[in-house]
Coordinates of C-alpha atoms in Angstrom, one line a residue:
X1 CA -24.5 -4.1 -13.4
X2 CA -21.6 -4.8 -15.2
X3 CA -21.8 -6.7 -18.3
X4 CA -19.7 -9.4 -19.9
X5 CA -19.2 -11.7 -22.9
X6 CA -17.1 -15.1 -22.9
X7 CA -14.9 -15.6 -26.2
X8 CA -12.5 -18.0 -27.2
X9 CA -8.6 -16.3 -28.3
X10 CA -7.3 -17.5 -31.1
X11 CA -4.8 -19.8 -29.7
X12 CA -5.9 -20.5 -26.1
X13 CA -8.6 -23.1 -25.2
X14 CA -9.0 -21.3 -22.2
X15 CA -12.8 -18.8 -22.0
X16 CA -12.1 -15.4 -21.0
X17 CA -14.4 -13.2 -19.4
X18 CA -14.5 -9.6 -20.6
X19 CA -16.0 -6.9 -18.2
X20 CA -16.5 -3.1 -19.1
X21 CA -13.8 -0.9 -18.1
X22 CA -14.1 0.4 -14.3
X23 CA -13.2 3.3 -12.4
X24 CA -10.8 3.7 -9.9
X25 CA -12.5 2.6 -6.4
X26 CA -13.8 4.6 -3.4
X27 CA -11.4 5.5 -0.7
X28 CA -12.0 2.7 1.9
X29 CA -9.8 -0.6 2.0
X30 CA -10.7 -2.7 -1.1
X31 CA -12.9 -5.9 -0.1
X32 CA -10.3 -8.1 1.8
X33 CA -8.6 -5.5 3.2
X34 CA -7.7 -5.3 6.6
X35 CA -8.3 -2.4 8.6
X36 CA -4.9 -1.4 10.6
X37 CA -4.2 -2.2 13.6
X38 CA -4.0 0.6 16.4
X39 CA -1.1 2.4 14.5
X40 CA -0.1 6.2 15.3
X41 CA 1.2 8.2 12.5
X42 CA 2.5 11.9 13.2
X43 CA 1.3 14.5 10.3
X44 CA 4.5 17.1 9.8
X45 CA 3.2 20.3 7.8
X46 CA 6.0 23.3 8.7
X47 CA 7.2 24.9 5.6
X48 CA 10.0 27.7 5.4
X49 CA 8.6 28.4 1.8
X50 CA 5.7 28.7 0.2
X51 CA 2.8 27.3 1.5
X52 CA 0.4 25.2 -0.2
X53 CA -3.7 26.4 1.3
X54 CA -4.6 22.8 1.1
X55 CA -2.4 21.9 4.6
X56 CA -5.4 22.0 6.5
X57 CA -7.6 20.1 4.1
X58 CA -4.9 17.5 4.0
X59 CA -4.7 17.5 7.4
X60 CA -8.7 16.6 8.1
X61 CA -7.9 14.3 5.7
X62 CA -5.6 12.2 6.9
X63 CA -7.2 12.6 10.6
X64 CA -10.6 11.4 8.6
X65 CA -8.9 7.9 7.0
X66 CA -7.0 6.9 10.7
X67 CA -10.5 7.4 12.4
X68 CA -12.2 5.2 9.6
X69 CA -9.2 2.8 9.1
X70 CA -7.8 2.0 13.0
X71 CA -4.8 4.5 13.2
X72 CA -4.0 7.4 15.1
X73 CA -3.1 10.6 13.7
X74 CA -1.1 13.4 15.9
X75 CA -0.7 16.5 13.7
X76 CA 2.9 19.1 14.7
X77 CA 4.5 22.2 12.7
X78 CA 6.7 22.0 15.8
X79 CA 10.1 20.7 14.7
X80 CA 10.9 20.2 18.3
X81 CA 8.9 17.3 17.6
X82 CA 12.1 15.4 16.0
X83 CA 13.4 13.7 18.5
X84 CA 14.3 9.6 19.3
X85 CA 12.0 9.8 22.2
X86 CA 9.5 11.3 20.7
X87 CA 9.4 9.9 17.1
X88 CA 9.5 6.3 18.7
X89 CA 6.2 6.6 19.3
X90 CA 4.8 7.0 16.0
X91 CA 4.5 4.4 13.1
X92 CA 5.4 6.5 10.2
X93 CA 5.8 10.1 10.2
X94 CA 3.5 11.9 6.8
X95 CA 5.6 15.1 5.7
X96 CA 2.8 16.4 4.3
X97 CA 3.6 19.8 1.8
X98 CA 6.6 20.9 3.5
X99 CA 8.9 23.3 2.1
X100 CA 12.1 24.8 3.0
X101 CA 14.4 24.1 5.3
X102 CA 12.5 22.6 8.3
X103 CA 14.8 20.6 10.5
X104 CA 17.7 21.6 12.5
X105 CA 20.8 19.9 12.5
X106 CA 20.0 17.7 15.9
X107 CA 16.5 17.1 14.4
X108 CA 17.7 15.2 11.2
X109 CA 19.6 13.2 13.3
X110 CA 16.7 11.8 14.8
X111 CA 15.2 11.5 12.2
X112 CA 18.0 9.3 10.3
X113 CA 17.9 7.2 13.5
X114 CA 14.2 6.8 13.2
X115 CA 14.4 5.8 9.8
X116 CA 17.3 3.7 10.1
X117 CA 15.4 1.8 13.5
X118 CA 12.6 0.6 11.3
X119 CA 10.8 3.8 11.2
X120 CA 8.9 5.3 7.8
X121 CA 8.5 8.4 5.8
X122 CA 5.4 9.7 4.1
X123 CA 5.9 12.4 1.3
X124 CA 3.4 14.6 0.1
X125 CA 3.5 16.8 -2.8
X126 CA 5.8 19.1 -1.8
X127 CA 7.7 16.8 0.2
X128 CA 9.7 17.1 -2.5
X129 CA 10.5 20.9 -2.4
X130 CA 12.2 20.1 1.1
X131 CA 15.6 20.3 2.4
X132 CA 17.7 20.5 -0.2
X133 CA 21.0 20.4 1.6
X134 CA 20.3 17.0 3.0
X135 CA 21.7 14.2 1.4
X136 CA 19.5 11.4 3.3
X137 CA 16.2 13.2 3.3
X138 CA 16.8 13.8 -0.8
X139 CA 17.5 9.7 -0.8
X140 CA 14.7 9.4 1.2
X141 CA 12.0 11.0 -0.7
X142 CA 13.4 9.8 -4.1
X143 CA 13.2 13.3 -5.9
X144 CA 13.3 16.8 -5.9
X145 CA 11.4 18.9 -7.2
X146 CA 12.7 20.9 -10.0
X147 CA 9.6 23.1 -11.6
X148 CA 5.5 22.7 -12.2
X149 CA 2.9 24.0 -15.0
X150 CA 0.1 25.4 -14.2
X151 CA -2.8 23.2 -12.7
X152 CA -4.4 21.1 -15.0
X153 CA -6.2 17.6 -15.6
X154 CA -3.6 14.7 -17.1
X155 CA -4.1 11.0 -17.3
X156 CA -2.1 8.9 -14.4
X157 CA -0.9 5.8 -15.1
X158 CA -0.8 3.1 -12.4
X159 CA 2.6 0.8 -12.5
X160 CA 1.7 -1.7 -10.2
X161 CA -1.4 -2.8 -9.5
X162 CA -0.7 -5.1 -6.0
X163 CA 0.8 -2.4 -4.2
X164 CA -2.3 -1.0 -1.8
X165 CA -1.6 2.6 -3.0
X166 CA -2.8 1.9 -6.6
X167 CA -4.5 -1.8 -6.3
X168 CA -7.9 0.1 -6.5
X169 CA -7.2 2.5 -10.0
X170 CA -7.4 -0.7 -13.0
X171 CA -6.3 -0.8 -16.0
X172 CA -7.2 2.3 -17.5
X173 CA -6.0 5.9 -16.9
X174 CA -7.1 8.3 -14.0
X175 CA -8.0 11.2 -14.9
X176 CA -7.7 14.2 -12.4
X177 CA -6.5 17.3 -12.1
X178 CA -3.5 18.5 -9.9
X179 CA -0.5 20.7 -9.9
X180 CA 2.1 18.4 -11.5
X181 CA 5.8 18.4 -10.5
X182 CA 8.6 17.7 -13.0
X183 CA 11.8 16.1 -10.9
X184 CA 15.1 17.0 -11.2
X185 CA 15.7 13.2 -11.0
X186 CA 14.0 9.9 -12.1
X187 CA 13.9 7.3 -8.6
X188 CA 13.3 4.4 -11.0
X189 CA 16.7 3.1 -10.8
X190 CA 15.9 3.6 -6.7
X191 CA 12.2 2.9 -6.3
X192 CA 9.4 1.1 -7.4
X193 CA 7.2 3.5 -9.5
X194 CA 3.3 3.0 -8.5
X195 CA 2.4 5.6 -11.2
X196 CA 3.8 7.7 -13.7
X197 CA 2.2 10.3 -15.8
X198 CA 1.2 10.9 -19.3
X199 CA 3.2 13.9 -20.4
X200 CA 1.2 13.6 -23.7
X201 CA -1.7 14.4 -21.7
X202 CA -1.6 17.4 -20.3
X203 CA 1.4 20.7 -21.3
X204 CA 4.6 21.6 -19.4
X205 CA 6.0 18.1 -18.4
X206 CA 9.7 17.8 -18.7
X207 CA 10.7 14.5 -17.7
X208 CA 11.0 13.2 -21.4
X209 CA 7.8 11.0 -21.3
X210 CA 9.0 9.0 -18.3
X211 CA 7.6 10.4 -15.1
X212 CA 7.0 8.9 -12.0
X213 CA 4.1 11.0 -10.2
X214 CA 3.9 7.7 -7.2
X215 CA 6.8 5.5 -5.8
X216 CA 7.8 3.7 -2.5
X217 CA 11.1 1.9 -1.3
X218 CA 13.0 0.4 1.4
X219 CA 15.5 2.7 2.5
X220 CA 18.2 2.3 5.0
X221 CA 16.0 0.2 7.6
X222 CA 12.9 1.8 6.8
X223 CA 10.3 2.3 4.5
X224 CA 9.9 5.6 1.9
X225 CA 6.4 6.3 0.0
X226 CA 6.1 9.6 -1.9
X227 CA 3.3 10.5 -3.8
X228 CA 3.1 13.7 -6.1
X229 CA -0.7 14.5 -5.6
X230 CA -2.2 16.7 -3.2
X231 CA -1.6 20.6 -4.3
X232 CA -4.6 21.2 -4.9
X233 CA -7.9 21.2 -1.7
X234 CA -10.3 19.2 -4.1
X235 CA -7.7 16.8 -4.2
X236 CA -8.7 15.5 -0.4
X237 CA -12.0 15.2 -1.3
X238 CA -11.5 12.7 -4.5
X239 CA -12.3 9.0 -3.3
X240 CA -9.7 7.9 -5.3
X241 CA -6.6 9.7 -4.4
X242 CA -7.6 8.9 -0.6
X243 CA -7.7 5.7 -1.2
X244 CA -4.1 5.9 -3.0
X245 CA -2.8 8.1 0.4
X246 CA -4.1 5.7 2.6
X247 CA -2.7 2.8 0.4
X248 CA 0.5 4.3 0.9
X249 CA 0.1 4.6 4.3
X250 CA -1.0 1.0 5.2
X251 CA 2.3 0.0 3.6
X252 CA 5.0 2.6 5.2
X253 CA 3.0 1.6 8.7
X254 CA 3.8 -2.3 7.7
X255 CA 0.0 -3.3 8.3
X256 CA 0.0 -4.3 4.4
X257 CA 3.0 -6.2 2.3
X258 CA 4.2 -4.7 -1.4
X259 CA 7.2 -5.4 -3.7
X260 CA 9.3 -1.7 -3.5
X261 CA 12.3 -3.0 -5.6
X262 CA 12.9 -1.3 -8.6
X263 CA 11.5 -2.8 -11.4
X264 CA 13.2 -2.3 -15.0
X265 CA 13.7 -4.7 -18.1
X266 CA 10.6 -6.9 -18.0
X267 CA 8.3 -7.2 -20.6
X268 CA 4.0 -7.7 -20.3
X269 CA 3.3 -11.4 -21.1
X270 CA -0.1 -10.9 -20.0
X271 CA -1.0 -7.3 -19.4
X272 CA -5.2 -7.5 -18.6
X273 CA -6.1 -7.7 -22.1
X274 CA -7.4 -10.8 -24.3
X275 CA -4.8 -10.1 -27.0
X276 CA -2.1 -10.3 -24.3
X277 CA -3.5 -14.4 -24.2
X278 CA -2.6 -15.0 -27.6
X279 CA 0.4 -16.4 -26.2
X280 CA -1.2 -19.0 -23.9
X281 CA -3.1 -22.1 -24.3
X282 CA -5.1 -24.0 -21.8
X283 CA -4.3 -27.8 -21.2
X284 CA -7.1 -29.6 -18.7
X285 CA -10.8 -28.3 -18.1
X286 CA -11.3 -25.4 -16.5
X287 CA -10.4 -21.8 -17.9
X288 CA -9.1 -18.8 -16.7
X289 CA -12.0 -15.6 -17.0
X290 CA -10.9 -12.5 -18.2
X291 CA -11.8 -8.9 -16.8
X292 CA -10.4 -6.2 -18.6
X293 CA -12.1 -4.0 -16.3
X294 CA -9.2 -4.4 -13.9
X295 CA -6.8 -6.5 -16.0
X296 CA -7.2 -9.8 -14.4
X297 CA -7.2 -13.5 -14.9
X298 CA -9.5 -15.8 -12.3
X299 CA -9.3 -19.8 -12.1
X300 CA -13.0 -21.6 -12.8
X301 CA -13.7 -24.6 -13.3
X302 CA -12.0 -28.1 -13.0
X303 CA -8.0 -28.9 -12.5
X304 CA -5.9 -27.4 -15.8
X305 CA -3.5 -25.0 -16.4
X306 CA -2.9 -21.7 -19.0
X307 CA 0.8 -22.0 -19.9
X308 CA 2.5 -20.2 -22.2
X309 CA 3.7 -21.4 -25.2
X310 CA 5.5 -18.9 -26.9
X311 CA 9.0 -19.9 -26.1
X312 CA 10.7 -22.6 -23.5
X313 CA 12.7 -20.3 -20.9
X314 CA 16.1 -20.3 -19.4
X315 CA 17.8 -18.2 -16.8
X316 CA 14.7 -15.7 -16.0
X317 CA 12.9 -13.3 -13.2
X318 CA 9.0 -14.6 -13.6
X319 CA 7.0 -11.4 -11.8
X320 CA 2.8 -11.7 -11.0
X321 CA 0.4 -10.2 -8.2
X322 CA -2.1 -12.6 -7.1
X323 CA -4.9 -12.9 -4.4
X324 CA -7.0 -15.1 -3.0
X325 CA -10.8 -15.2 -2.1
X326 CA -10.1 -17.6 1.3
X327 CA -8.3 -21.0 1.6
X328 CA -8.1 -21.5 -2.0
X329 CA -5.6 -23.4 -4.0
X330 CA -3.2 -23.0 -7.2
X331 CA 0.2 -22.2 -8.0
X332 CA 2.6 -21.5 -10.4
X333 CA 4.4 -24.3 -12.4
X334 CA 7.7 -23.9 -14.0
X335 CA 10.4 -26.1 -16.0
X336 CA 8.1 -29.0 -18.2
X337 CA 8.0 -29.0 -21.3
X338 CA 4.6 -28.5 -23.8
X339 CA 1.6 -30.2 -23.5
X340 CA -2.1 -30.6 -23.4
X341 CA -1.9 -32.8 -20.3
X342 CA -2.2 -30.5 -17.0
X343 CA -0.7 -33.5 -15.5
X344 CA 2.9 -33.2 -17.6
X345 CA 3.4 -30.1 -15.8
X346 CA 3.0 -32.2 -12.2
X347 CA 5.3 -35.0 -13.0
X348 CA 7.6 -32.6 -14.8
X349 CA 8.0 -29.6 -13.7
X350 CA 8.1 -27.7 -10.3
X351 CA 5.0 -26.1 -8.8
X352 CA 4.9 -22.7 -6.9
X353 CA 2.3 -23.1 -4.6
X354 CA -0.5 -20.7 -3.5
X355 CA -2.8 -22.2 -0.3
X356 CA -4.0 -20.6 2.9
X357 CA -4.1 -23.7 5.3
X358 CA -1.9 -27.1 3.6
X359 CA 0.9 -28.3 5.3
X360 CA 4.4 -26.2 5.2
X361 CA 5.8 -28.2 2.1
X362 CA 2.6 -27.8 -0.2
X363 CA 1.3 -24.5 1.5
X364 CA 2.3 -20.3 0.3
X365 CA 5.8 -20.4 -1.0
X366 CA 6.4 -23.6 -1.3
X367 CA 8.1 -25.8 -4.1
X368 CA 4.9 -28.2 -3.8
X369 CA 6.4 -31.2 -2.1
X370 CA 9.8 -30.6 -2.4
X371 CA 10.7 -27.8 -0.2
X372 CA 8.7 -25.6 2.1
X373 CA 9.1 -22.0 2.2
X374 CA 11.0 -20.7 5.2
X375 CA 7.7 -20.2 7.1
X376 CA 8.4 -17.6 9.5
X377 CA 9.5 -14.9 6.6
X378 CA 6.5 -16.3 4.1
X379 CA 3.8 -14.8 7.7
X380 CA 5.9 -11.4 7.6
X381 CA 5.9 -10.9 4.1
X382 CA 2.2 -12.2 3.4
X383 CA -1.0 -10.1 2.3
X384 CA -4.5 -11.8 3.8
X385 CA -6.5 -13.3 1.7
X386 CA -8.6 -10.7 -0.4
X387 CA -5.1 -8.6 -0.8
X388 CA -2.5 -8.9 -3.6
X389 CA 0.5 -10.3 -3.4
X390 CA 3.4 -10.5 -5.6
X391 CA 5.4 -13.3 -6.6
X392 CA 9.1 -13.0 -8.2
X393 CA 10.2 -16.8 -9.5
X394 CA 13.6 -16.8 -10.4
X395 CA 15.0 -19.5 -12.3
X396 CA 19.3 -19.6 -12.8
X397 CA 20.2 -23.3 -14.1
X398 CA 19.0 -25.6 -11.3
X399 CA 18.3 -22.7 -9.2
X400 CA 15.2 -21.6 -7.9
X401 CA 14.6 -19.0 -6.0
X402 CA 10.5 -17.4 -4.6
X403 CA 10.3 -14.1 -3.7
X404 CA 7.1 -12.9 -1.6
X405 CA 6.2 -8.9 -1.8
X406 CA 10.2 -8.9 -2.6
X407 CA 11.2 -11.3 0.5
X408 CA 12.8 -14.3 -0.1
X409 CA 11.2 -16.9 1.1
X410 CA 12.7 -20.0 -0.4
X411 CA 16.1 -21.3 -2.1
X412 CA 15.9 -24.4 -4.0
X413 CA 18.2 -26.0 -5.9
X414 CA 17.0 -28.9 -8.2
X415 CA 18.7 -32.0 -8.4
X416 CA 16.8 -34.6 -10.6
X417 CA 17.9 -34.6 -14.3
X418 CA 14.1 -35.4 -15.3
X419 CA 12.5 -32.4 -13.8
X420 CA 15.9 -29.8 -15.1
X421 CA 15.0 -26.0 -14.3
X422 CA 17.1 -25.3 -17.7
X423 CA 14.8 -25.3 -20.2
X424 CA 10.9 -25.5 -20.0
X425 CA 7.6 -23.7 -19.9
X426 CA 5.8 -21.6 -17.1
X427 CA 1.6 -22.3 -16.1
X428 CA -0.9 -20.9 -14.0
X429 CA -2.9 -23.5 -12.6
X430 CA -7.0 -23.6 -12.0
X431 CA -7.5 -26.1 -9.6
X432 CA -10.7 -27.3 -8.7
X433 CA -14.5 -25.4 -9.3
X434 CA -14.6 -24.4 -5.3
X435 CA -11.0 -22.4 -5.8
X436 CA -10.6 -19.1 -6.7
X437 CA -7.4 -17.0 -7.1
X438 CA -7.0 -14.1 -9.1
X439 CA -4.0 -13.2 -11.1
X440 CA -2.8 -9.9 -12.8
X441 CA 0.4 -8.2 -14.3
X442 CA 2.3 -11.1 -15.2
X443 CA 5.7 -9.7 -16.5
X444 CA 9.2 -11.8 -17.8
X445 CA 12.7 -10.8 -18.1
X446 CA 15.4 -12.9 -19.3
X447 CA 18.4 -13.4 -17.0
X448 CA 22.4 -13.9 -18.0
X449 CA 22.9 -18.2 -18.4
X450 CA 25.1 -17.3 -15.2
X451 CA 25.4 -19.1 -11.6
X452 CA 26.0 -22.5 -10.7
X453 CA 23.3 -24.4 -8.7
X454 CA 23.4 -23.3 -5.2
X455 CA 25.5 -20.5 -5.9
X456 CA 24.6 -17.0 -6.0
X457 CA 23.7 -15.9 -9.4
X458 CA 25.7 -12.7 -10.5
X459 CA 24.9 -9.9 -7.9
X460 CA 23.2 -12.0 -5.6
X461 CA 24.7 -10.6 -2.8
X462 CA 23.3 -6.9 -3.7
X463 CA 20.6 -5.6 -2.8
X464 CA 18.3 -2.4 -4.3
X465 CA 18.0 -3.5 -7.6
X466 CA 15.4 -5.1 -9.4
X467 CA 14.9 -8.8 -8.6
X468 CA 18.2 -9.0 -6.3
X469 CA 18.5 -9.2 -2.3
X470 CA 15.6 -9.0 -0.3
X471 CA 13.8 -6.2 1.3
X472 CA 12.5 -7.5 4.5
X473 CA 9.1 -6.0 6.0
X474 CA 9.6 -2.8 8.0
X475 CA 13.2 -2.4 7.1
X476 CA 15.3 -1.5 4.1
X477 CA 19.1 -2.5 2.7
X478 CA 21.7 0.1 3.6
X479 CA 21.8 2.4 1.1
X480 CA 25.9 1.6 1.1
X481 CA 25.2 -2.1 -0.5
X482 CA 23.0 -0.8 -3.2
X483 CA 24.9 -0.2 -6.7
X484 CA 22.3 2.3 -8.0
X485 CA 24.0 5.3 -9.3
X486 CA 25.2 7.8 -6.5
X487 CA 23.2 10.6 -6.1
X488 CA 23.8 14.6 -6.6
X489 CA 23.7 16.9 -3.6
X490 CA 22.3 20.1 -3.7
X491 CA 24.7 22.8 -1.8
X492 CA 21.9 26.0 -2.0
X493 CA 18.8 25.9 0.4
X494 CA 15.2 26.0 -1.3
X495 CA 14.2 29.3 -1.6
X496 CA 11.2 30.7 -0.7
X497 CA 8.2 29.8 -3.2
X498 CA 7.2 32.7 -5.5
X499 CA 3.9 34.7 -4.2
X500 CA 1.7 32.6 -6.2
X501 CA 3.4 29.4 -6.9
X502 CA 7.0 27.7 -7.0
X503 CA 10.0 29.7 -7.7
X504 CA 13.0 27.7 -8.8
X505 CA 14.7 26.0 -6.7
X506 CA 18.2 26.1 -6.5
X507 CA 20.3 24.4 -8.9
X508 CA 22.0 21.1 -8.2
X509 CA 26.1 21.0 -8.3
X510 CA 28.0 17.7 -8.9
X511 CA 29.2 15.5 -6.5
X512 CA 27.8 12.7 -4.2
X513 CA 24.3 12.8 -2.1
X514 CA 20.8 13.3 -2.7
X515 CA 18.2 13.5 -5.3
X516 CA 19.5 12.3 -8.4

C-alpha cells in the first residue's frame, strides 16, 4: 500500500498529500480509459536495409494490444498494399522498423493522399531509417536517423504527461534498456516531444543533451506519432513501453484527444513537487492533496481555490492537463486580483469551467456564465472522464481565448472594466467535498502586450507553433501555413544497414524538404 504524509508548505494554506514515488503502469488503458472502438490499423514491416529480428515480436505485439483493446490489426511487407482503395480501409497505418527505400513512386502518392484525407502514421524505431529521398515521409516522421551506440539502459524522460502514450510513466525517470538513435534533426520546433532522453545517462548520445526519443503531430490533414523504442525483442514484452505504443496508437486512430503542438518557452509553475507550491496559497476551505508519485494536485474538501501569488499576469499562454473522476466540477479562474476570499475571484475574475453534465454556458470550456464553448468542437476535442485533458488559456488584453487538447473551443473578448483580463492572478478551484478533479503539469509563458480585443493576437492566423491555430481531431494544418523552419532533403538513398547494426546513412545536402 502506498503510504502518505499531509504537510503544510511554507506559504500555502492549502494540505498536500505526498505519495511514494511509482512506477510506470502496466500496459492496459489507465482506469478511465476507453477501450477503442472497432478500429483497423495495418502493421507495414518491409525493409530494403537492415533488418531489426524483433519484427515479428513487434508484430505479436501489436496483434496482442488490438485484440485486448477493440482494434483490428492487418499485418503486409507487400508494398502493393499502398494504395487509396486499399489504405482507406485502415485507421492508421504502424511502419513498424522499416528501412530503406520501401515505396514506389505511385505508392507514396497514396500514401500522401491518405495522410492528407485524415489518415495517420505510426513510426517505430526505425521508422526513422526510411526513405530518405522523400521530403513528406521525412516531415512526417519528424526525424531521421543519423547513428546509435551500442544497446544499453538510460533514463527516459516523459514531456507530457496527458498525452496517452506517456500519461502512465510519472514523474520520475524510466529506466530501460534499448538501442538509442541520435537524429540528424530535433522535431521540437515541429512536434510535441512526449519524451526525451537523458544523454547523461547512458554513453554515445549526440543530440547535445536535448533529445526527443517520443513525439506526435498533426501533419498535413493527419496525425504523425513516432516513437524511438522497440530495437530490441524484450522491448515487446515490457508493460510499460506497450502501454506507451498503444498510447500512441489510441491517439493517431483518433479514439483518444492530446495537445501535439509544439511546446517551447514555458516555464513549470507547478511541476508535481511540494516545493513547486511555494508559489501558491489557498483562499476558502478545502485544499488541494499532493502526490508526488505521479506529480498531481486533487481538489478535497469544501469550495476554495490555490491561486498563485507570485506575480499578477498580463498577456500570457496558461497550459495544465486535468481529469475528472465522473460529473465533477471546478475550473480555472483568471484576471482578479489577491485575496483570501475564494469568492473575489467569482465576482472578479473569469472562471474556466470543468463539468461533465451543466448547461452549455457553465459546462467544459466555458467562460462560466458568460460564454459557452462552441459545443460541437469542445465533444470532438474531449477526453472521458478518467482521461487527461489539456487546457491552453490565453489571455491578450481583453482577449481570452480556451484551447481543448489544442482545439479552440472558445473566443471571448471581455468587456466590463471591473472584471479587465489585463492584469490579475490565476486559481484552481476545489469545489465542493463530492468533486474530484485532478490537475498536473501546470506550465506559464509570457506573451508580447500585443493584439487589440477581438483581434488576432500576433500570428494568430498561423498555425504549427506553440499555442497558435488550432489542430482539429483527425486532421492537421498544411504544412505550407506553418512558419517552422524548412526542412533539409536528403538526395542519397539509405544504404543498407551494416551486418550487425546501422551503417551511416547518407549525408544530408542543403536545400528544402525533409527531416531537419
Amino acid at each position: 500500500m502506498r503510504s502518505s504524509v499531509r504537510l503544510a508548505t511554507a506559504t500555502a494554506a492549502a494540505a498536500v498529500l505526498i505519495g511514494c514515488v511509482s512506477g510506470p503502469a502496466a500496459s492496459e488503458p489507465e482506469p478511465g480509459e476507453s477501450k477503442m472502438a472497432g478500429e483497423k490499423v495495418l502493421v507495414f514491416s518491409k525493409t530494403a536495409g537492415f533488418r531489426h529480428d524483433s519484427i515479428p515480436t513487434g508484430i505479436a505485439a501489436v496483434k496482442e494490444l488490438g485484440a485486448a483493446n477493440g482494434f483490428t490489426v492487418d499485418t503486409t511487407e507487400d508494398a502493393g498494399a499502398f494504395t487509396a482503395k486499399n489504405l482507406a480501409r485502415y485507421d492508421a497505418v504502424v511502419w513498424l522498423s522499416t528501412t530503406g527505400d520501401v515505396l514506389n513512386a505511385a505508392q507514396q502518392t497514396a500514401f500522401e493522399r491518405y495522410i492528407r484525407g485524415g489518415g495517420a502514421y505510426v513510426g517505430v524505431h526505425a521508422a526513422a531509417d526510411t526513405e530518405y529521398d522523400w521530403p513528406f515521409y521525412g516531415g512526417l516522421a519528424g526525424a531521421y536517423f543519423q547513428s546509435h551506440p551500442a544497446i544499453q539502459p538510460a533514463k527516459v524522460h516523459a514531456e507530457d504527461h496527458a498525452h496517452p502514450a506517456t500519461a502512465h510513466l510519472g514523474t520520475g525517470s524510466w529506466d530501460r534498456t534499448d538501442e538509442w538513435y541520435n537524429y540528424r534533426a530535433n522535431p521540437r520546433d515541429r512536434a510535441r516531444v512526449l519524451a526525451s532522453l537523458d544523454e547523461s545517462s547512458y554513453t554515445g548520445g549526440t543530440m547535445s543533451g536535448d533529445h526527443p526519443i517520443a513525439w506526435c503531430q498533426s501533419y498535413e490533414g493527419g496525425r504523425s506519432f513516432y516513437t524511438g523504442g522497440g530495437h530490441t525483442k524484450e522491448s515487446w514484452a515490457e508493460p510499460a513501453f506497450r502501454q506507451h505504443l498503444l498510447g500512441g496508437i489510441r491517439w493517431a486512430v483518433g479514439a483518444a484527444q492530446a495537445d501535439c503542438r509544439a511546446e517551447k518557452g514555458y516555464t513549470p509553475i507547478f511541476d508535481g513537487t511540494a516545493a513547486s507550491l511555494e508559489g501558491w496559497k489557498q483562499a476558502g476551505p478545502g485544499s488541494l492533496q499532493l502526490n508526488e508519485g505521479d506529480g498531481t494536485l486533487k481538489t478535497v474538501g469544501g469550495m476554495g481555490m490555490l491561486w498563485y501569488d507570485r506575480r499578477e499576469l498580463g498577456s500570457y499562454s496558461l497550459k495544465l492537463d486535468w481529469r475528472m473522476r465522473g460529473d465533477d466540477n471546478s475550473g480555472i479562474f483568471v484576471g482578479f486580483p489577491p485575496s483570501d476570499d475564494p469568492w473575489s475571484a467569482v465576482n472578479n475574475g473569469y472562471e474556466i469551467q470543468i463539468d461533465a453534465t451543466d448547461v452549455p454556458e457553465k459546462t467544459t470550456g466555458s467562460v462560466y456564465g458568460f460564454r459557452s464553448a462552441d459545443l460541437k468542437k469542445r465533444d470532438r476535442a474531449l477526453n472521458p472522464p478518467g482521461e487527461w485533458n489539456t487546457y491552453e488559456i490565453r489571455v491578450e488584453g481583453e482577449r481570452l481565448r480556451v484551447y481543448l487538447n489544442g482545439v479552440k473551443i472558445n473566443d471571448f473578448t471581455n468587456t466590463d472594466p471591473a472584471r479587465s483580463l489585463r492584469q490579475g492572478h490565476i486559481g484552481i478551484q476545489n469545489h465542493g467535498d463530492a468533486d474530484e478533479v485532478t490537475f498536473r503539469d501546470i506550465r506559464l509563458k509570457d506573451l508580447p502586450s500585443k493584439g487589440r480585443p477581438g483581434k488576432d493576437g500576433p500570428g494568430e492566423a498561423r498555425s504549427g507553433q506553440d499555442g497558435l491555430g488550432e489542430a482539429r481531431p483527425g486532421k492537421a494544418v498544411p504544412m505550407s501555413e506553418v512558419t517552422a523552419p524548412v526542412t533539409t532533403q536528403v538526395t542519397a538513398r539509405a544504404t543498407a544497414h551494416a551486418s550487425a547494426h546501422h551503417s551511416d546513412p547518407p549525408a544530408p545536402t542543403t536545400g528544402s524538404g525533409a527531416g531537419r
